[in-house]
Amino acid sequence: MKEVHYNGLTFVPYIEKERIAARVKELAAQIKKDCEGTVPLFICVLNGAFPFAADLFRAVDMDAEITFIRLKSYEGMASTGVIKEVVGLSEDIKDRNVIIIEDIVDTGKTIHNLLADLKKKEPASLKIATLLFKPEALVCDVKPDYVGFEIPKKFVIGFGLDLDGIARNLEDVYQLKENA
Ligand code: 5GP
């Protein structure tokens, strides 16, 4: 695998698609076990989580539903940090077993706010599945339930993750090459 270049930056191969596929299978098996006897509702957080969500949802070999949301952030409310409003959740999640699918948990602010919003809708359970997790960057009290890979606090792209809108279609995850 080769380095890739975007916006004058160099990225090196970091997690190959084969490793992602194998890990997705493991996570799906765990989710199936944990959700036995229920029909879980997956909520894919757009845009970044869509490739992971597509693979994970297909790998969960049981009756399940999926829906999609986007988050709208409000700047200018600095005291509470990143405020995100859920856009597009039409399903009633009351009493449902809900699994949020994220691409990455970095500071945790996004997921923290999303959890608070969704909790108000009284789901039976609310879990987080994330492809990537940067524990060193976490500033909120959140703990993802299903983690693909724990990674260091370095910028990554590919497999849904973007750099100013591009690079989401890379099949593997790449890490920013420092001092390039
Ligand atoms: P958090 O609210 O947890 O700090 O950030 C979550 C969001 O920040 C992710 O959904 C993603 O859009 C963006 N993000 C955080 N770290 C990275 C990274 O290393 N690469 C890319 N492409 N996006 C990131």
mmCIF file of C-alpha atoms and ligand atoms in Angstrom:
data_model
loop_
_atom_site.group_PDB
_atom_site.id
_atom_site.type_symbol
_atom_site.label_atom_id
_atom_site.label_comp_id
_atom_site.label_asym_id
_atom_site.label_seq_id
_atom_site.Cartn_x
_atom_site.Cartn_y
_atom_site.Cartn_z
ATOM 1 C CA MET A 1 0.000 0.000 0.000
ATOM 2 C CA LYS A 2 1.187 3.445 -0.895
ATOM 3 C CA GLU A 3 1.102 6.814 0.770
ATOM 4 C CA VAL A 4 -1.664 9.152 -0.394
ATOM 5 C CA HIS A 5 -1.650 12.931 -0.705
ATOM 6 C CA TYR A 6 -4.458 15.390 -0.081
ATOM 7 C CA ASN A 7 -4.307 19.175 0.233
ATOM 8 C CA GLY A 8 -0.512 19.024 0.369
ATOM 9 C CA LEU A 9 -0.513 16.554 3.255
ATOM 10 C CA THR A 10 0.889 13.013 3.197
ATOM 11 C CA PHE A 11 -0.958 10.090 4.748
ATOM 12 C CA VAL A 12 0.477 6.638 5.373
ATOM 13 C CA PRO A 13 -1.463 3.332 5.334
ATOM 14 C CA TYR A 14 -2.647 2.566 8.848
ATOM 15 C CA ILE A 15 -5.498 0.028 9.028
ATOM 16 C CA GLU A 16 -5.986 -2.154 5.956
ATOM 17 C CA LYS A 17 -9.435 -3.070 4.729
ATOM 18 C CA GLU A 18 -8.872 -6.762 5.539
ATOM 19 C CA ARG A 19 -8.269 -5.927 9.205
ATOM 20 C CA ILE A 20 -11.351 -3.719 9.249
ATOM 21 C CA ALA A 21 -13.473 -6.486 7.695
ATOM 22 C CA ALA A 22 -12.256 -9.040 10.251
ATOM 23 C CA ARG A 23 -12.930 -6.683 13.165
ATOM 24 C CA VAL A 24 -16.386 -5.788 11.836
ATOM 25 C CA LYS A 25 -17.271 -9.501 11.884
ATOM 26 C CA GLU A 26 -16.183 -9.778 15.530
ATOM 27 C CA LEU A 27 -18.175 -6.699 16.555
ATOM 28 C CA ALA A 28 -21.241 -7.958 14.689
ATOM 29 C CA ALA A 29 -21.049 -11.309 16.484
ATOM 30 C CA GLN A 30 -20.832 -9.555 19.846
ATOM 31 C CA ILE A 31 -23.778 -7.274 19.016
ATOM 32 C CA LYS A 32 -25.861 -10.252 17.895
ATOM 33 C CA LYS A 33 -25.152 -11.996 21.176
ATOM 34 C CA ASP A 34 -25.943 -8.908 23.268
ATOM 35 C CA CYS A 35 -29.189 -8.174 21.385
ATOM 36 C CA GLU A 36 -30.529 -11.718 21.285
ATOM 37 C CA GLY A 37 -34.323 -11.840 21.402
ATOM 38 C CA THR A 38 -34.733 -8.200 20.343
ATOM 39 C CA VAL A 39 -34.847 -6.304 17.047
ATOM 40 C CA PRO A 40 -32.182 -3.624 17.537
ATOM 41 C CA LEU A 41 -32.377 -0.269 15.800
ATOM 42 C CA PHE A 42 -29.064 0.992 14.432
ATOM 43 C CA ILE A 43 -28.656 4.734 13.995
ATOM 44 C CA CYS A 44 -25.894 5.646 11.552
ATOM 45 C CA VAL A 45 -24.457 9.103 12.120
ATOM 46 C CA LEU A 46 -23.829 10.685 8.716
ATOM 47 C CA ASN A 47 -21.642 11.419 6.903
ATOM 48 C CA GLY A 48 -18.579 9.600 8.175
ATOM 49 C CA ALA A 49 -20.080 6.405 9.561
ATOM 50 C CA PHE A 50 -21.783 5.202 6.390
ATOM 51 C CA PRO A 51 -19.173 2.657 5.145
ATOM 52 C CA PHE A 52 -18.737 1.179 8.631
ATOM 53 C CA ALA A 53 -22.515 1.121 9.158
ATOM 54 C CA ALA A 54 -23.119 -0.636 5.833
ATOM 55 C CA ASP A 55 -20.609 -3.371 6.678
ATOM 56 C CA LEU A 56 -21.585 -3.761 10.322
ATOM 57 C CA PHE A 57 -25.321 -3.845 9.601
ATOM 58 C CA ARG A 58 -24.909 -6.537 6.945
ATOM 59 C CA ALA A 59 -22.663 -8.570 9.221
ATOM 60 C CA VAL A 60 -25.218 -8.621 12.049
ATOM 61 C CA ASP A 61 -26.982 -11.784 11.141
ATOM 62 C CA MET A 62 -30.362 -11.188 12.838
ATOM 63 C CA ASP A 63 -33.547 -9.120 12.408
ATOM 64 C CA ALA A 64 -32.502 -5.504 12.811
ATOM 65 C CA GLU A 65 -33.402 -2.049 11.509
ATOM 66 C CA ILE A 66 -31.267 0.879 10.474
ATOM 67 C CA THR A 67 -31.898 4.589 10.163
ATOM 68 C CA PHE A 68 -29.735 7.633 9.528
ATOM 69 C CA ILE A 69 -29.213 10.974 11.201
ATOM 70 C CA ARG A 70 -27.109 14.019 10.704
ATOM 71 C CA LEU A 71 -25.977 16.362 13.409
ATOM 72 C CA LYS A 72 -26.257 20.085 13.150
ATOM 73 C CA SER A 73 -23.787 22.035 15.260
ATOM 74 C CA TYR A 74 -24.322 25.434 16.689
ATOM 75 C CA GLU A 75 -21.332 27.650 17.070
ATOM 76 C CA GLY A 76 -21.648 30.605 19.428
ATOM 77 C CA MET A 77 -22.650 28.493 22.408
ATOM 78 C CA ALA A 78 -19.108 28.226 23.564
ATOM 79 C CA SER A 79 -19.888 27.665 27.218
ATOM 80 C CA THR A 80 -21.289 24.206 26.552
ATOM 81 C CA GLY A 81 -18.846 23.271 23.807
ATOM 82 C CA VAL A 82 -20.087 21.620 20.642
ATOM 83 C CA ILE A 83 -23.872 21.579 20.659
ATOM 84 C CA LYS A 84 -25.359 19.191 18.162
ATOM 85 C CA GLU A 85 -28.983 18.859 17.242
ATOM 86 C CA VAL A 86 -30.278 15.634 15.808
ATOM 87 C CA VAL A 87 -31.596 16.097 12.288
ATOM 88 C CA GLY A 88 -33.754 13.523 10.604
ATOM 89 C CA LEU A 89 -34.646 11.010 13.276
ATOM 90 C CA SER A 90 -38.223 10.159 12.378
ATOM 91 C CA GLU A 91 -38.386 6.783 14.137
ATOM 92 C CA ASP A 92 -39.888 6.444 17.572
ATOM 93 C CA ILE A 93 -37.055 4.969 19.651
ATOM 94 C CA LYS A 94 -39.050 4.624 22.868
ATOM 95 C CA ASP A 95 -38.459 1.167 24.373
ATOM 96 C CA ARG A 96 -36.140 0.173 21.495
ATOM 97 C CA ASN A 97 -32.637 -1.253 21.814
ATOM 98 C CA VAL A 98 -30.656 1.409 20.011
ATOM 99 C CA ILE A 99 -27.074 1.199 18.756
ATOM 100 C CA ILE A 100 -25.512 4.407 17.487
ATOM 101 C CA ILE A 101 -22.928 3.867 14.756
ATOM 102 C CA GLU A 102 -20.105 6.427 14.640
ATOM 103 C CA ASP A 103 -16.942 6.640 12.566
ATOM 104 C CA ILE A 104 -14.727 7.952 15.344
ATOM 105 C CA VAL A 105 -14.923 9.082 18.948
ATOM 106 C CA ASP A 106 -12.293 11.752 19.507
ATOM 107 C CA THR A 107 -13.051 14.259 22.297
ATOM 108 C CA GLY A 108 -16.384 12.479 22.793
ATOM 109 C CA LYS A 109 -18.328 15.762 22.647
ATOM 110 C CA THR A 110 -20.409 14.709 19.648
ATOM 111 C CA ILE A 111 -21.461 11.400 21.106
ATOM 112 C CA HIS A 112 -21.984 12.876 24.556
ATOM 113 C CA ASN A 113 -24.477 15.410 23.236
ATOM 114 C CA LEU A 114 -26.157 12.873 21.001
ATOM 115 C CA LEU A 115 -26.601 10.439 23.899
ATOM 116 C CA ALA A 116 -28.181 13.173 26.018
ATOM 117 C CA ASP A 117 -30.642 13.997 23.215
ATOM 118 C CA LEU A 118 -31.567 10.394 22.511
ATOM 119 C CA LYS A 119 -31.941 9.463 26.190
ATOM 120 C CA LYS A 120 -34.827 11.923 26.413
ATOM 121 C CA LYS A 121 -36.675 9.754 23.913
ATOM 122 C CA GLU A 122 -36.621 6.850 26.402
ATOM 123 C CA PRO A 123 -35.016 3.968 24.481
ATOM 124 C CA ALA A 124 -34.817 0.624 26.315
ATOM 125 C CA SER A 125 -31.044 0.740 25.862
ATOM 126 C CA LEU A 126 -28.561 2.990 24.116
ATOM 127 C CA LYS A 127 -25.165 1.746 22.983
ATOM 128 C CA ILE A 128 -22.352 3.128 20.875
ATOM 129 C CA ALA A 129 -20.468 1.316 18.142
ATOM 130 C CA THR A 130 -17.513 3.196 16.711
ATOM 131 C CA LEU A 131 -14.959 2.125 14.147
ATOM 132 C CA LEU A 132 -12.212 4.182 15.776
ATOM 133 C CA PHE A 133 -11.649 5.505 19.285
ATOM 134 C CA LYS A 134 -8.947 7.901 20.485
ATOM 135 C CA PRO A 135 -8.935 7.369 24.285
ATOM 136 C CA GLU A 136 -6.183 9.975 24.819
ATOM 137 C CA ALA A 137 -8.343 12.695 23.241
ATOM 138 C CA LEU A 138 -11.449 11.990 25.322
ATOM 139 C CA VAL A 139 -12.693 14.900 27.437
ATOM 140 C CA CYS A 140 -16.262 13.694 28.070
ATOM 141 C CA ASP A 141 -17.558 10.952 30.274
ATOM 142 C CA VAL A 142 -18.499 8.482 27.538
ATOM 143 C CA LYS A 143 -17.426 4.939 26.914
ATOM 144 C CA PRO A 144 -18.122 3.368 23.519
ATOM 145 C CA ASP A 145 -19.561 -0.154 23.896
ATOM 146 C CA TYR A 146 -18.229 -1.582 20.623
ATOM 147 C CA VAL A 147 -14.863 -0.307 19.412
ATOM 148 C CA GLY A 148 -13.234 -1.347 16.161
ATOM 149 C CA PHE A 149 -9.768 0.003 16.927
ATOM 150 C CA GLU A 150 -8.295 2.179 19.655
ATOM 151 C CA ILE A 151 -5.879 4.587 18.002
ATOM 152 C CA PRO A 152 -3.489 7.329 19.152
ATOM 153 C CA LYS A 153 -4.378 11.012 18.972
ATOM 154 C CA LYS A 154 -3.355 11.468 15.324
ATOM 155 C CA PHE A 155 -5.484 12.574 12.396
ATOM 156 C CA VAL A 156 -6.782 9.772 10.179
ATOM 157 C CA ILE A 157 -8.732 9.603 6.917
ATOM 158 C CA GLY A 158 -10.433 6.975 4.768
ATOM 159 C CA PHE A 159 -13.201 4.407 5.209
ATOM 160 C CA GLY A 160 -15.680 7.264 5.656
ATOM 161 C CA LEU A 161 -13.390 9.723 7.411
ATOM 162 C CA ASP A 162 -12.714 12.895 5.470
ATOM 163 C CA LEU A 163 -10.291 15.729 5.039
ATOM 164 C CA ASP A 164 -12.413 18.759 4.153
ATOM 165 C CA GLY A 165 -14.965 16.532 2.454
ATOM 166 C CA ILE A 166 -12.605 14.348 0.433
ATOM 167 C CA ALA A 167 -10.881 10.990 1.072
ATOM 168 C CA ARG A 168 -13.981 9.276 2.463
ATOM 169 C CA ASN A 169 -13.839 6.752 -0.377
ATOM 170 C CA LEU A 170 -10.416 5.361 0.495
ATOM 171 C CA GLU A 171 -10.916 1.671 1.243
ATOM 172 C CA ASP A 172 -8.377 1.645 4.077
ATOM 173 C CA VAL A 173 -7.674 4.003 6.976
ATOM 174 C CA TYR A 174 -4.627 6.269 6.587
ATOM 175 C CA GLN A 175 -2.785 8.283 9.222
ATOM 176 C CA LEU A 176 -1.267 11.738 8.792
ATOM 177 C CA LYS A 177 2.473 11.475 8.270
ATOM 178 C CA GLU A 178 4.179 13.837 10.632
ATOM 179 C CA ASN A 179 7.169 15.979 9.634
ATOM 180 C CA ALA A 180 6.439 15.160 5.990
HETATM 181 P P1 5GP B 1 -15.597 14.368 18.815
HETATM 182 O O1 5GP B 1 -16.872 15.118 19.045
HETATM 183 O O2 5GP B 1 -15.585 12.997 19.443
HETATM 184 O O3 5GP B 1 -14.391 15.178 19.199
HETATM 185 O O4 5GP B 1 -15.395 14.244 17.276
HETATM 186 C C1 5GP B 1 -16.129 13.454 16.471
HETATM 187 C C2 5GP B 1 -16.028 13.921 15.040
HETATM 188 O O5 5GP B 1 -14.811 14.636 14.763
HETATM 189 C C3 5GP B 1 -16.013 12.733 14.129
HETATM 190 O O6 5GP B 1 -17.318 12.305 13.813
HETATM 191 C C4 5GP B 1 -15.225 13.240 12.944
HETATM 192 O O7 5GP B 1 -16.091 13.907 12.060
HETATM 193 C C5 5GP B 1 -14.261 14.253 13.521
HETATM 194 N N1 5GP B 1 -12.915 13.656 13.768
HETATM 195 C C6 5GP B 1 -12.326 13.449 14.955
HETATM 196 N N2 5GP B 1 -11.107 12.899 14.796
HETATM 197 C C7 5GP B 1 -10.922 12.757 13.458
HETATM 198 C C8 5GP B 1 -9.834 12.226 12.647
HETATM 199 O O8 5GP B 1 -8.775 11.771 13.113
HETATM 200 N N3 5GP B 1 -10.054 12.250 11.312
HETATM 201 C C9 5GP B 1 -11.174 12.748 10.729
HETATM 202 N N4 5GP B 1 -11.244 12.691 9.403
HETATM 203 N N5 5GP B 1 -12.203 13.231 11.455
HETATM 204 C C10 5GP B 1 -12.076 13.237 12.808
#
